[in-house]
Amino acid sequence: MTTTTISNIRILSGAANCLIASLLLAGCGGKGGGTARKTTIQVKGSDTMVNVAQAWAEEYKKVSPGVAIEVSGGGSGVGIAALTKGTIDIATSSRNMKPEEIETAKKNTGKEPKEFIIGYDALGIYVHKDNPLTEITAEQIAQIYMEGGKVTKWSDIGVTIPGGAGDEIVRVSRQSSSGTYEFFREHILNKKDFKLGSRDMNGSKEVVDLVASTPTAIGYSGMGYNEPGKVKMLKVASKPGQPAVEPSVANTLDKSYPIARSLQVYSLGEPTGELKKYLEWSMSDAGQKILEACGYVPLPAAARTK
Amino acid sequence: MALPSLTGKSLRPARPLWAVCGEKMLELLIRFCGVSAIIFVLAIFFFVFKEAAPVLWSKNFNLTQFLCSPEWYPTSVSNVRYGVLALIVGTACVSGLAVFLAVPFSLGAAVFISEFCGPKLKEVLKIVIELLAAIPSVVWGFIGLTVTSKIVQQMTGAPVGVNILNGGIILALMCVPIIASISEDALKAVPDTYREAALALGATRWQIVYRVLLPAAKNGLLAAVLLGVGRAVGETMAVLMATGHAVNIPHGILDSVRTLTANIAAELGEAPAQSEHYRILFLTGILLFFITFVINVTADFVVRGIRQK
């Protein structure tokens, strides 16, 4: 009697397990239906930019109390995917939209995505604070991260990690929905693939956190996530023999830092009404000051809105 | 004189029409509730399969490569490869370790609660164990990411704290309440006459547990353990946060891995709908479905096999 009850329970919850797993699938696969309401602006996308998007949203409450701005991260790819389905108003992205994504957006929503560059970011190469390394070449980074790359130990590039923490390089990377991931792959790995076995973190901050707690780690993340005293950003030389350049605002603007990128937002069609006001505000002096305070590189004065 | 009640229909009190219909309706409703679980499972399987199916016939797809290659490059620019071997191994390692850690603890807890402790402590323990089962998995993941990973790193000297061991510990903690409470039910269900008979024969308490209760309750105990395995294989959020999320065939329990479930959760959001990557993720879902199905069916056969002996 009891055994039957128990095996029934088991079968039922086995089914429940499957149900949950599949509901997860079905739920993610379904198309969300929300559209823009009058006073809510939905922003989604880049984890690199989620800090500044949130700071903007909070500050904008004071500027225009009638407008609520909802910000979520997930990665540039997630934001762009949501924009192409028409479920959000603004996608933030640390990479450019691909032609096929623009096509999908046009097909689904009938509107062409419009791009606005709202700032710049230098991609920092982070190591643990005890790592004696101070500079690295782009080629060395590629050899560490690339599939088939030869550098797997710190001693391969002449570094000894103090404290006997080991020699194996712990590669910290991002999950594939990240714009930073794609930017890194395009500009450092030359569109080749990553070596398998890297720790693929969900967010920019998690990369820095993991590097901070792992003496043998190396990671890449936006320079806004630097935590001096816990991690160290390396100077990067574009080629061996050339001077290594520090990631800084000035070096990003004059393009001497080799792995810098623009940060952009996308809207569906020409923005109007509150959305337009918000975007203009974010590109104005007030908005750019917040962006700079978050650790990114602001637009040059000429590119700002008045 | 014939008895009218034997033949006369009119003597039987006729029920009103609404009562007859109502009963039929109710019966139908209950019947529907009974089979609805089957309908749901089949429907879900059908929809998941429908999403995944087109890729099976695509010429880029190779089932052997899918199952046997550890190379998972779904978004590669130059060479897209879908191999889930590393993910299967990751799932197996983390779940295996979790069950290995959880079974002795939870069976011990069940035996203690059902046989050794006093009624007051029993109530407290049961409530606490149920409370443990109520902790949301994302909270477990958070603990794995921030607390246990640091401990694991300090104790073992592993370069990274988020690894199989860390994920296994967190998952074991999640399985213990399930296995313990169901095992406890199974032990409680052994008739007291068994215990009395054993006592009368002069058995010690340990002998009663070992020689009488465990054999008598083994079906239920096995069911409890397999339920724990099911939980471990299907768990997503906690392992996503606690195992390091690295596509990697591990060489030891201090390596980071990625599991099938975590992979779906992390990548489905960005995979463009109807794309090959999207369909492959659904196929991974079917694979997961298949694994839990095999576990359940095996359990059924094992339990039935034991029952026949």
Coordinates of C-alpha atoms in Angstrom, one line a residue, chain A residues 2-4 6-7 9-15 17-19 21-26 28-29 31 77-78 81 85 147 170 175-177 181 185 191-202 210 213-216, chain B residues 40-41 44 48 70-73 75-79 81 153 159-160 162 182 186 189 219-220 223 226-227 230-231 240 244-248 255-256 258 264 267-270 278 281-282 285 289 292 296 299-300 307:
Chain A
T2 CA 2.6 2.5 1.1
T3 CA 5.0 1.5 -1.6
T4 CA 2.5 2.1 -4.3
I6 CA 5.4 6.3 -2.7
S7 CA 6.1 5.2 -6.3
I9 CA 4.6 10.2 -5.7
R10 CA 7.8 9.5 -7.5
I11 CA 6.3 9.1 -10.9
L12 CA 4.3 12.3 -10.4
S13 CA 7.2 14.4 -9.4
G14 CA 9.3 12.8 -12.1
A15 CA 6.6 14.1 -14.4
N17 CA 10.4 17.7 -13.1
C18 CA 10.0 17.2 -16.8
L19 CA 7.1 19.6 -16.8
A21 CA 12.1 21.8 -17.4
S22 CA 9.9 21.9 -20.5
L23 CA 7.9 24.9 -19.2
L24 CA 11.2 26.7 -18.9
L25 CA 11.9 25.9 -22.5
A26 CA 8.4 26.7 -23.7
C28 CA 11.6 31.2 -23.0
G29 CA 10.6 30.3 -26.5
K31 CA 7.2 35.7 -27.7
G77 CA 22.5 39.7 -27.6
V78 CA 19.5 39.4 -25.2
A81 CA 16.8 39.7 -29.5
K85 CA 10.7 40.9 -31.3
E147 CA 41.3 27.8 -29.5
V170 CA 42.5 30.4 -15.2
Q175 CA 28.7 33.8 -21.8
S176 CA 28.0 34.0 -25.5
S177 CA 25.1 36.4 -25.3
Y181 CA 32.4 38.4 -25.6
R185 CA 36.4 37.6 -30.2
K191 CA 36.9 36.0 -35.2
K192 CA 38.5 32.7 -34.2
D193 CA 37.0 30.6 -31.4
F194 CA 37.7 30.7 -27.7
K195 CA 39.6 27.8 -26.1
L196 CA 37.1 25.6 -24.3
G197 CA 37.2 25.5 -20.5
S198 CA 37.1 29.2 -19.8
R199 CA 34.8 30.2 -16.9
D200 CA 32.0 31.9 -18.7
M201 CA 30.5 34.5 -16.3
N202 CA 27.0 36.0 -16.5
L210 CA 36.2 36.0 -9.8
S213 CA 39.4 36.0 -5.7
T214 CA 41.7 33.9 -7.9
P215 CA 45.4 34.7 -8.0
T216 CA 46.0 32.8 -11.3
Chain B
F40 CA 0.4 17.6 -20.2
V41 CA 3.5 15.5 -20.4
I44 CA 5.0 19.4 -23.7
V48 CA 9.5 20.8 -27.4
P70 CA 32.9 18.1 -26.4
E71 CA 33.2 21.1 -28.7
W72 CA 30.3 23.5 -28.0
Y73 CA 30.7 26.5 -30.3
T75 CA 27.9 31.2 -32.0
S76 CA 31.2 30.7 -33.7
V77 CA 31.9 32.9 -36.7
S78 CA 34.0 30.5 -38.7
N79 CA 33.1 27.0 -37.5
R81 CA 30.0 23.1 -33.7
Q153 CA 38.7 27.4 -2.3
P159 CA 42.3 27.9 -8.1
V160 CA 38.6 28.6 -8.5
V162 CA 33.0 27.5 -8.3
I182 CA 10.4 10.3 1.6
A186 CA 9.0 4.6 3.9
A189 CA 5.2 2.5 6.8
N219 CA 11.4 -0.1 -2.3
G220 CA 10.5 3.2 -0.7
A223 CA 12.3 5.5 -4.8
L226 CA 15.9 8.2 -7.4
L227 CA 13.7 11.1 -6.7
G230 CA 15.9 13.4 -10.6
R231 CA 16.1 16.6 -8.7
L240 CA 24.3 27.6 -13.1
G244 CA 31.7 27.9 -12.8
H245 CA 30.0 27.6 -16.2
A246 CA 33.0 26.3 -18.2
V247 CA 32.5 23.9 -21.1
N248 CA 35.1 21.4 -20.0
D255 CA 37.4 21.6 -12.2
S256 CA 34.6 23.8 -13.4
R258 CA 28.7 23.4 -17.3
I264 CA 19.8 26.0 -21.8
E267 CA 21.8 30.6 -23.9
L268 CA 18.1 30.4 -24.9
G269 CA 17.5 34.1 -24.1
E270 CA 19.9 35.3 -26.8
Y278 CA 17.7 27.7 -30.8
L281 CA 18.9 24.0 -27.3
F282 CA 15.5 22.5 -27.6
G285 CA 15.9 19.8 -23.6
F289 CA 13.8 14.8 -20.9
T292 CA 15.0 11.8 -16.6
N296 CA 12.2 7.0 -13.9
A299 CA 13.5 3.0 -11.1
D300 CA 10.2 1.4 -11.9
R307 CA 8.8 -6.6 -5.2

